[in-house]
């Protein structure tokens, strides 16, 4: 799956990231080992994440594996916009207080797109993310601003036509 994600990312010109020369360095890969403890077999596990920046926003695309017997082979892809680091830390502290354990799952705050998919459909899911990001970036044409004062009385108020011959 990692190579398929990187192939999709390579369609785009790599922007200027400090100290980064390939898309592979931008893709964060989390523990890819299968869970061994029974208690880890419920919920989701974050496997891949990539941050993308536009002139107006900061995006995070995350791909999570669904755990559990009834969700074998199902993944969730999410696009989050403008996650602020302090906001993310605060949300994590709240989850830890209420849940009693550190929750690694992202929440619905600032979510632009969420989709379930199977491993073979990763390219379509990433394409849907790109469309969601583009849709979030699009805005209406700004109104045309006129500079200066409008001209008054462009034509004479009274006109003089020659008589008919």
Coordinates of N, CA and C in Angstrom, one line a residue:
X1 N 0.8 -1.2 0.0 CA 0.0 0.0 0.0 C 0.9 1.3 0.0
X2 N 2.0 1.2 0.7 CA 2.9 2.4 0.8 C 3.3 2.8 -0.6
X3 N 3.7 1.8 -1.5 CA 4.2 2.2 -2.8 C 3.0 2.8 -3.7
X4 N 1.8 2.3 -3.5 CA 0.7 2.8 -4.2 C 0.4 4.2 -3.8
X5 N 0.5 4.5 -2.5 CA 0.3 5.9 -2.0 C 1.4 6.8 -2.6
X6 N 2.7 6.3 -2.6 CA 3.8 7.1 -3.1 C 3.6 7.3 -4.7
X7 N 3.2 6.3 -5.4 CA 2.9 6.5 -6.8 C 1.9 7.6 -7.1
X8 N 0.9 7.6 -6.3 CA -0.2 8.6 -6.4 C 0.4 10.0 -6.1
X9 N 1.2 10.1 -5.1 CA 1.8 11.4 -4.7 C 2.7 11.9 -5.8
X10 N 3.4 11.0 -6.4 CA 4.4 11.4 -7.4 C 3.8 12.0 -8.7
X11 N 2.5 12.0 -8.8 CA 1.8 12.7 -9.9 C 2.0 14.2 -9.7
X12 N 2.2 14.7 -8.5 CA 2.3 16.1 -8.2 C 3.8 16.5 -8.0
X13 N 4.1 17.7 -8.4 CA 5.4 18.2 -8.2 C 5.6 18.3 -6.7
X14 N 6.8 17.9 -6.2 CA 7.1 18.0 -4.8 C 7.3 19.5 -4.4
X15 N 6.5 20.0 -3.6 CA 6.7 21.4 -3.1 C 8.0 21.5 -2.3
X16 N 8.3 22.8 -2.0 CA 9.5 23.0 -1.1 C 9.2 22.7 0.3
X17 N 9.6 21.5 0.8 CA 9.6 21.2 2.2 C 11.0 21.3 2.7
X18 N 11.2 21.9 3.8 CA 12.6 22.0 4.3 C 13.2 20.6 4.6
X19 N 14.4 20.4 4.0 CA 15.1 19.1 4.2 C 14.5 17.9 3.6
X20 N 13.6 18.0 2.7 CA 12.9 16.9 2.1 C 13.2 16.9 0.6
X21 N 13.5 15.8 0.0 CA 13.8 15.7 -1.4 C 12.9 14.8 -2.2
X22 N 12.1 13.9 -1.5 CA 11.2 13.0 -2.1 C 9.9 12.9 -1.3
X23 N 8.8 12.4 -2.0 CA 7.6 12.3 -1.4 C 7.6 11.2 -0.3
X24 N 8.5 10.2 -0.4 CA 8.7 9.2 0.6 C 9.1 9.8 2.0
X25 N 9.8 10.8 2.0 CA 10.2 11.5 3.2 C 9.1 12.3 3.8
X26 N 8.1 12.6 3.1 CA 6.9 13.3 3.6 C 5.8 12.4 4.2
X27 N 5.8 11.1 3.7 CA 4.8 10.1 4.1 C 5.3 9.5 5.5
X28 N 4.4 9.7 6.5 CA 4.7 9.1 7.8 C 4.1 7.7 7.8
X29 N 4.9 6.7 8.2 CA 4.4 5.4 8.2 C 4.5 5.0 9.7
X30 N 3.3 4.5 10.2 CA 3.2 4.1 11.6 C 3.4 2.6 11.7
X31 N 3.5 2.1 12.9 CA 3.7 0.6 13.1 C 2.9 -0.2 12.2
X32 N 3.5 -1.0 11.3 CA 2.8 -1.8 10.3 C 2.7 -3.2 10.8
X33 N 3.1 -3.5 12.0 CA 3.0 -4.9 12.5 C 1.6 -5.2 12.9
X34 N 1.1 -6.4 12.7 CA -0.2 -6.7 13.2 C -0.3 -6.7 14.7
X35 N -1.4 -6.3 15.2 CA -1.6 -6.3 16.7 C -1.6 -7.7 17.3
X36 N -1.0 -7.9 18.4 CA -0.9 -9.2 19.0 C -1.8 -9.3 20.2
X37 N -2.1 -8.2 20.9 CA -2.9 -8.2 22.1 C -4.4 -8.2 21.7
X38 N -5.2 -9.0 22.4 CA -6.6 -9.1 22.1 C -7.3 -7.7 22.2
X39 N -6.9 -6.9 23.1 CA -7.5 -5.6 23.4 C -7.2 -4.6 22.2
X40 N -6.2 -4.9 21.4 CA -5.9 -4.0 20.3 C -6.7 -4.4 19.0
X41 N -7.5 -5.4 19.1 CA -8.2 -5.8 17.9 C -9.6 -5.1 17.7
X42 N -9.8 -4.0 18.3 CA -11.0 -3.2 18.2 C -10.7 -1.8 17.8
X43 N -11.5 -1.2 17.0 CA -11.2 0.2 16.6 C -10.4 0.4 15.3
X44 N -9.6 1.4 15.3 CA -8.8 1.7 14.1 C -7.3 1.8 14.5
X45 N -6.4 1.7 13.6 CA -5.0 1.9 13.8 C -4.5 2.7 12.7
X46 N -3.9 3.8 13.0 CA -3.3 4.8 12.0 C -2.1 4.1 11.4
X47 N -2.0 4.1 10.1 CA -0.9 3.5 9.4 C -0.1 4.5 8.6
X48 N -0.7 5.4 7.9 CA 0.0 6.3 7.0 C -0.6 7.7 7.2
X49 N 0.2 8.7 7.1 CA -0.2 10.1 7.1 C 0.7 11.0 6.3
X50 N 0.1 11.9 5.6 CA 0.9 12.9 4.8 C 0.3 14.3 5.0
X51 N 1.2 15.3 5.2 CA 0.7 16.6 5.3 C 0.9 17.3 4.0
X52 N -0.1 18.1 3.6 CA 0.0 18.8 2.3 C -0.4 20.3 2.7
X53 N 0.3 21.2 2.0 CA 0.1 22.6 2.3 C -0.3 23.3 1.0
X54 N -1.3 24.2 1.1 CA -1.7 25.1 0.0 C -1.4 26.5 0.5
X55 N -1.7 27.4 -0.4 CA -1.5 28.8 0.0 C -2.4 29.3 1.1
X56 N -3.6 28.6 1.2 CA -4.6 29.1 2.2 C -4.7 28.1 3.4
X57 N -4.4 26.8 3.3 CA -4.6 25.9 4.3 C -3.5 24.8 4.4
X58 N -3.6 24.1 5.6 CA -2.7 23.0 5.9 C -3.6 21.8 6.0
X59 N -3.3 20.7 5.3 CA -4.1 19.5 5.2 C -3.4 18.3 5.8
X60 N -4.1 17.3 6.4 CA -3.5 16.1 6.8 C -4.4 15.0 6.2
X61 N -3.8 14.1 5.4 CA -4.4 12.9 4.9 C -4.0 11.7 5.7
X62 N -4.9 11.1 6.3 CA -4.5 9.9 7.2 C -5.3 8.7 6.7
X63 N -4.6 7.6 6.7 CA -5.2 6.3 6.3 C -5.1 5.4 7.5
X64 N -6.2 4.9 7.9 CA -6.3 4.0 9.1 C -6.9 2.7 8.7
X65 N -6.3 1.7 9.4 CA -6.8 0.3 9.2 C -7.9 0.0 10.2
X66 N -9.0 -0.6 9.8 CA -10.1 -1.0 10.7 C -9.7 -2.3 11.3
X67 N -9.7 -2.4 12.6 CA -9.4 -3.7 13.3 C -10.7 -4.4 13.7
X68 N -10.6 -5.6 13.9 CA -11.8 -6.4 14.2 C -12.1 -7.4 13.2
X69 N -12.8 -8.5 13.6 CA -13.1 -9.6 12.6 C -14.1 -9.1 11.5
X70 N -15.0 -8.3 11.9 CA -16.0 -7.9 10.9 C -15.6 -6.8 10.0
X71 N -14.4 -6.3 10.1 CA -13.9 -5.2 9.3 C -12.5 -5.5 8.6
X72 N -12.3 -6.8 8.4 CA -11.0 -7.2 7.8 C -10.9 -6.6 6.4
X73 N -9.7 -6.0 6.1 CA -9.4 -5.4 4.8 C -10.1 -4.1 4.5
X74 N -10.7 -3.4 5.5 CA -11.4 -2.2 5.3 C -10.5 -1.1 5.9
X75 N -10.3 0.0 5.2 CA -9.5 1.2 5.6 C -10.4 2.4 5.7
X76 N -10.0 3.4 6.4 CA -10.6 4.7 6.5 C -9.6 5.7 6.0
X77 N -10.0 6.6 5.1 CA -9.1 7.7 4.7 C -9.8 9.0 5.1
X78 N -9.1 9.9 5.7 CA -9.6 11.2 6.2 C -8.7 12.3 5.7
X79 N -9.4 13.4 5.4 CA -8.7 14.7 5.1 C -9.1 15.7 6.2
X80 N -8.1 16.1 7.0 CA -8.4 17.2 8.0 C -7.7 18.5 7.5
X81 N -8.4 19.6 7.8 CA -7.8 20.9 7.4 C -7.4 21.7 8.6
X82 N -6.3 22.4 8.5 CA -5.8 23.3 9.5 C -5.8 22.8 10.9
X83 N -5.2 21.6 11.1 CA -5.0 21.1 12.5 C -3.9 22.0 13.1
X84 N -4.2 22.7 14.2 CA -3.2 23.5 14.9 C -2.6 22.6 16.0
X85 N -1.3 22.7 16.1 CA -0.6 21.7 17.1 C -1.2 21.9 18.5
X86 N -1.4 23.1 18.9 CA -1.9 23.3 20.3 C -3.3 22.7 20.4
X87 N -4.1 22.9 19.4 CA -5.5 22.4 19.4 C -5.5 20.8 19.4
X88 N -4.6 20.2 18.7 CA -4.5 18.8 18.7 C -4.0 18.2 20.0
X89 N -3.1 18.9 20.7 CA -2.6 18.5 22.0 C -3.7 18.6 23.0
X90 N -4.5 19.7 23.0 CA -5.6 19.9 23.9 C -6.6 18.8 23.7
X91 N -7.0 18.4 22.5 CA -7.9 17.4 22.2 C -7.4 16.0 22.7
X92 N -6.1 15.8 22.6 CA -5.6 14.5 23.1 C -5.6 14.5 24.6
X93 N -5.4 15.6 25.3 CA -5.5 15.6 26.7 C -6.9 15.3 27.2
X94 N -7.9 15.9 26.5 CA -9.3 15.7 26.9 C -9.6 14.2 26.7
X95 N -9.2 13.6 25.6 CA -9.5 12.2 25.3 C -8.8 11.3 26.4
X96 N -7.6 11.7 26.8 CA -6.9 10.9 27.8 C -7.6 11.0 29.1
X97 N -8.1 12.1 29.5 CA -8.8 12.3 30.8 C -10.1 11.5 30.8
X98 N -10.9 11.6 29.7 CA -12.2 10.9 29.7 C -12.0 9.4 29.4
X99 N -11.1 9.0 28.5 CA -11.0 7.6 28.1 C -10.1 6.9 29.0
X100 N -9.2 7.6 29.7 CA -8.2 6.9 30.6 C -7.0 6.4 29.9
X101 N -7.0 6.5 28.6 CA -5.8 6.0 27.9 C -5.6 7.0 26.7
X102 N -4.3 7.1 26.2 CA -4.1 8.0 25.1 C -4.7 7.4 23.8
X103 N -5.7 8.2 23.2 CA -6.3 7.8 22.0 C -5.6 8.4 20.8
X104 N -5.2 7.5 19.9 CA -4.4 8.0 18.7 C -5.3 8.3 17.5
X105 N -6.6 8.1 17.6 CA -7.4 8.3 16.5 C -7.8 9.8 16.3
X106 N -7.8 10.2 15.1 CA -8.2 11.6 14.8 C -9.7 11.7 15.0
X107 N -10.1 12.9 15.3 CA -11.6 13.2 15.5 C -12.1 13.9 14.3
X108 N -13.4 14.2 14.4 CA -14.1 14.9 13.3 C -13.9 16.4 13.2
X109 N -13.1 16.9 14.1 CA -12.8 18.4 14.1 C -12.1 18.7 12.8
X110 N -12.5 19.7 12.1 CA -11.9 20.2 10.8 C -11.8 19.1 9.8
X111 N -12.7 18.1 9.7 CA -12.7 17.1 8.7 C -13.3 17.6 7.4
X112 N -12.6 17.4 6.3 CA -13.0 17.8 5.0 C -13.6 16.6 4.3
X113 N -13.0 15.4 4.5 CA -13.5 14.2 3.7 C -13.2 13.0 4.5
X114 N -14.1 12.0 4.5 CA -13.9 10.7 5.2 C -14.5 9.7 4.2
X115 N -13.8 8.6 4.1 CA -14.3 7.5 3.2 C -13.7 6.2 3.6
X116 N -14.6 5.1 3.5 CA -14.1 3.8 3.7 C -13.7 3.2 2.3
X117 N -12.7 2.3 2.3 CA -12.3 1.7 1.1 C -11.6 0.4 1.4
X118 N -11.4 -0.4 0.4 CA -10.6 -1.6 0.4 C -9.3 -1.3 -0.2
X119 N -8.3 -2.2 0.1 CA -6.9 -1.9 -0.3 C -6.8 -1.7 -1.8
X120 N -7.5 -2.4 -2.6 CA -7.4 -2.3 -4.0 C -7.9 -1.0 -4.5
X121 N -8.7 -0.2 -3.7 CA -9.3 1.0 -4.2 C -8.6 2.2 -3.7
X122 N -7.3 2.1 -3.3 CA -6.6 3.2 -2.6 C -6.5 4.4 -3.6
X123 N -6.2 4.2 -4.9 CA -6.1 5.3 -5.8 C -7.4 6.1 -5.9
X124 N -8.5 5.4 -6.0 CA -9.8 6.1 -6.1 C -10.0 6.9 -4.8
X125 N -9.7 6.3 -3.7 CA -9.9 7.1 -2.4 C -9.0 8.3 -2.3
X126 N -7.7 8.2 -2.8 CA -6.8 9.3 -2.8 C -7.3 10.4 -3.8
X127 N -7.9 10.0 -4.9 CA -8.4 10.9 -5.9 C -9.6 11.7 -5.3
X128 N -10.4 11.0 -4.5 CA -11.5 11.6 -3.8 C -11.0 12.7 -2.8
X129 N -9.9 12.4 -2.1 CA -9.3 13.3 -1.2 C -8.9 14.6 -1.9
X130 N -8.2 14.4 -3.1 CA -7.8 15.5 -3.9 C -8.9 16.4 -4.3
X131 N -10.0 15.8 -4.7 CA -11.2 16.5 -5.1 C -11.8 17.3 -3.9
X132 N -11.8 16.7 -2.8 CA -12.3 17.3 -1.6 C -11.4 18.5 -1.2
X133 N -10.1 18.4 -1.3 CA -9.2 19.5 -1.0 C -9.4 20.6 -2.0
X134 N -9.4 20.3 -3.3 CA -9.7 21.3 -4.3 C -11.0 22.0 -4.1
X135 N -12.0 21.2 -3.7 CA -13.3 21.9 -3.4 C -13.3 22.8 -2.2
X136 N -12.4 22.4 -1.2 CA -12.3 23.3 -0.1 C -11.5 24.6 -0.4
X137 N -10.6 24.5 -1.4 CA -9.8 25.6 -1.7 C -10.5 26.6 -2.7
X138 N -11.4 26.1 -3.5 CA -12.1 27.0 -4.4 C -12.9 28.1 -3.7
X139 N -12.9 29.2 -4.3 CA -13.8 30.3 -3.8 C -14.3 31.1 -5.0
X140 N -15.3 31.9 -4.7 CA -15.9 32.7 -5.8 C -15.0 33.8 -6.3
X141 N -15.3 34.3 -7.4 CA -14.5 35.4 -8.0 C -14.7 36.6 -7.2
X142 N -13.6 37.3 -6.9 CA -13.8 38.5 -6.1 C -14.5 39.6 -6.9
X143 N -15.3 40.5 -6.3 CA -15.9 41.6 -7.0 C -14.9 42.5 -7.6
X144 N -15.2 43.1 -8.7 CA -14.3 44.0 -9.4 C -14.4 45.3 -8.7
X145 N -13.2 45.8 -8.2 CA -13.2 47.1 -7.5 C -12.8 48.2 -8.5
X146 N -13.6 49.2 -8.6 CA -13.3 50.4 -9.5 C -12.5 51.4 -8.7
X147 N -11.4 51.8 -9.4 CA -10.6 52.8 -8.7 C -11.0 54.2 -9.2
X148 N -10.9 55.2 -8.4 CA -11.2 56.5 -8.7 C -12.7 56.9 -8.7
X149 N -13.0 58.1 -9.1 CA -14.4 58.5 -9.0 C -15.0 58.3 -10.4
X150 N -16.4 58.0 -10.4 CA -17.0 57.8 -11.7 C -17.1 59.1 -12.4
X151 N -17.1 59.0 -13.7 CA -17.2 60.2 -14.5 C -18.6 60.7 -14.6
X152 N -18.8 62.0 -14.4 CA -20.2 62.6 -14.4 C -20.3 63.4 -15.7
X153 N -21.5 63.3 -16.2 CA -21.9 64.1 -17.4 C -20.9 63.9 -18.6
X154 N -20.9 62.7 -19.0 CA -20.0 62.4 -20.2 C -20.5 63.0 -21.4
X155 N -21.8 63.2 -21.5 CA -22.4 63.8 -22.7 C -23.1 65.1 -22.3
X156 N -23.1 66.1 -23.3 CA -23.8 67.3 -22.9 C -25.2 67.1 -22.7
X157 N -25.7 67.9 -21.8 CA -27.1 67.8 -21.4 C -28.1 68.2 -22.5
X158 N -27.7 69.2 -23.2 CA -28.5 69.7 -24.4 C -27.8 69.4 -25.6
X159 N -28.5 68.9 -26.6 CA -27.8 68.6 -27.9 C -28.4 69.5 -29.0
X160 N -27.6 69.8 -30.0 CA -28.0 70.6 -31.1 C -27.8 69.9 -32.4
X161 N -28.9 69.5 -33.0 CA -28.9 68.8 -34.3 C -29.2 69.8 -35.4
X162 N -28.5 69.7 -36.5 CA -28.8 70.6 -37.7 C -30.2 70.3 -38.2
X163 N -30.8 71.3 -38.8 CA -32.1 71.1 -39.4 C -32.0 70.2 -40.6
X164 N -33.1 69.5 -40.8 CA -33.3 68.6 -42.0 C -33.3 69.4 -43.3
X165 N -32.6 69.0 -44.3 CA -32.7 69.7 -45.6 C -33.7 69.1 -46.5

